[in-house]
Amino acid sequence: MCRRPSSRPHRASPAEPSRGRADTRGLLWRFVRSARADGLLAETCLLLRRATGWAPEQYSAWLRHTLGRVLEAPSR
């Protein structure tokens, strides 16, 4: 006998979302460290500056702001 799937959606336990955010932050930190070590951030800087016409200071401000928002976002 087959059971019909429940029509109610799965609800995450309260710990699941914050654990997922913590895991994501960890992944991003590892990516940034790796990208910095292999020169990818420097290459990205050059390409983005050429594409946007930004000065080095503008790129640095954008990168700090963007990574800061992603990596330091509080877990809710």
Tab-separated table of C-alpha atoms in Angstrom:
chain	number	residue	atom	x	y	z
A	1	MET	CA	0.000	0.000	0.000
A	2	CYS	CA	1.404	3.403	-1.012
A	3	ARG	CA	1.041	6.375	1.246
A	4	ARG	CA	0.040	9.681	-0.235
A	5	PRO	CA	2.621	12.416	0.251
A	6	SER	CA	1.674	14.924	2.890
A	7	SER	CA	0.255	18.164	1.559
A	8	ARG	CA	1.968	20.046	4.378
A	9	PRO	CA	5.404	21.463	3.523
A	10	HIS	CA	8.439	20.500	5.590
A	11	ARG	CA	9.217	23.109	8.212
A	12	ALA	CA	12.806	23.576	9.270
A	13	SER	CA	13.592	23.389	12.936
A	14	PRO	CA	14.738	26.713	14.409
A	15	ALA	CA	18.385	25.562	14.452
A	16	GLU	CA	18.515	24.686	10.741
A	17	PRO	CA	18.481	28.227	9.260
A	18	SER	CA	21.173	29.579	11.586
A	19	ARG	CA	23.338	26.499	11.020
A	20	GLY	CA	22.945	26.993	7.279
A	21	ARG	CA	23.976	30.647	7.533
A	22	ALA	CA	27.000	29.715	9.648
A	23	ASP	CA	27.998	27.067	7.098
A	24	THR	CA	27.606	29.586	4.268
A	25	ARG	CA	29.776	32.148	6.048
A	26	GLY	CA	32.441	29.485	6.594
A	27	LEU	CA	32.363	28.555	2.916
A	28	LEU	CA	32.672	32.186	1.870
A	29	TRP	CA	35.599	32.788	4.232
A	30	ARG	CA	37.402	29.769	2.773
A	31	PHE	CA	36.656	30.949	-0.771
A	32	VAL	CA	37.996	34.447	-0.089
A	33	ARG	CA	41.162	33.110	1.553
A	34	SER	CA	41.733	30.717	-1.340
A	35	ALA	CA	40.984	33.365	-3.984
A	36	ARG	CA	43.404	35.744	-2.314
A	37	ALA	CA	46.124	33.102	-2.099
A	38	ASP	CA	45.904	32.155	-5.788
A	39	GLY	CA	45.667	35.721	-7.104
A	40	LEU	CA	42.009	35.541	-8.129
A	41	LEU	CA	41.078	38.619	-6.085
A	42	ALA	CA	43.806	40.655	-7.786
A	43	GLU	CA	42.639	39.503	-11.227
A	44	THR	CA	39.023	40.244	-10.322
A	45	CYS	CA	40.066	43.700	-9.164
A	46	LEU	CA	41.734	44.466	-12.485
A	47	LEU	CA	38.862	43.121	-14.586
A	48	LEU	CA	36.146	44.858	-12.573
A	49	ARG	CA	38.026	48.154	-12.550
A	50	ARG	CA	38.436	47.988	-16.327
A	51	ALA	CA	34.771	47.132	-16.834
A	52	THR	CA	33.425	49.819	-14.479
A	53	GLY	CA	36.053	52.526	-14.800
A	54	TRP	CA	36.471	52.570	-11.010
A	55	ALA	CA	39.561	53.942	-9.328
A	56	PRO	CA	41.399	51.539	-6.990
A	57	GLU	CA	39.824	53.242	-3.972
A	58	GLN	CA	36.320	52.761	-5.388
A	59	TYR	CA	36.935	49.062	-5.955
A	60	SER	CA	38.390	48.653	-2.461
A	61	ALA	CA	35.394	50.391	-0.905
A	62	TRP	CA	32.976	48.222	-2.904
A	63	LEU	CA	34.814	45.022	-2.002
A	64	ARG	CA	34.977	45.892	1.710
A	65	HIS	CA	31.291	46.792	1.759
A	66	THR	CA	30.178	43.724	-0.195
A	67	LEU	CA	32.271	41.153	1.646
A	68	GLY	CA	31.498	42.806	4.963
A	69	ARG	CA	27.768	42.479	4.368
A	70	VAL	CA	28.055	38.867	3.277
A	71	LEU	CA	30.574	37.615	5.809
A	72	GLU	CA	29.531	39.579	8.862
A	73	ALA	CA	25.765	39.319	8.482
A	74	PRO	CA	24.299	38.341	11.837
A	75	SER	CA	22.604	34.994	12.192
A	76	ARG	CA	18.939	35.500	12.870
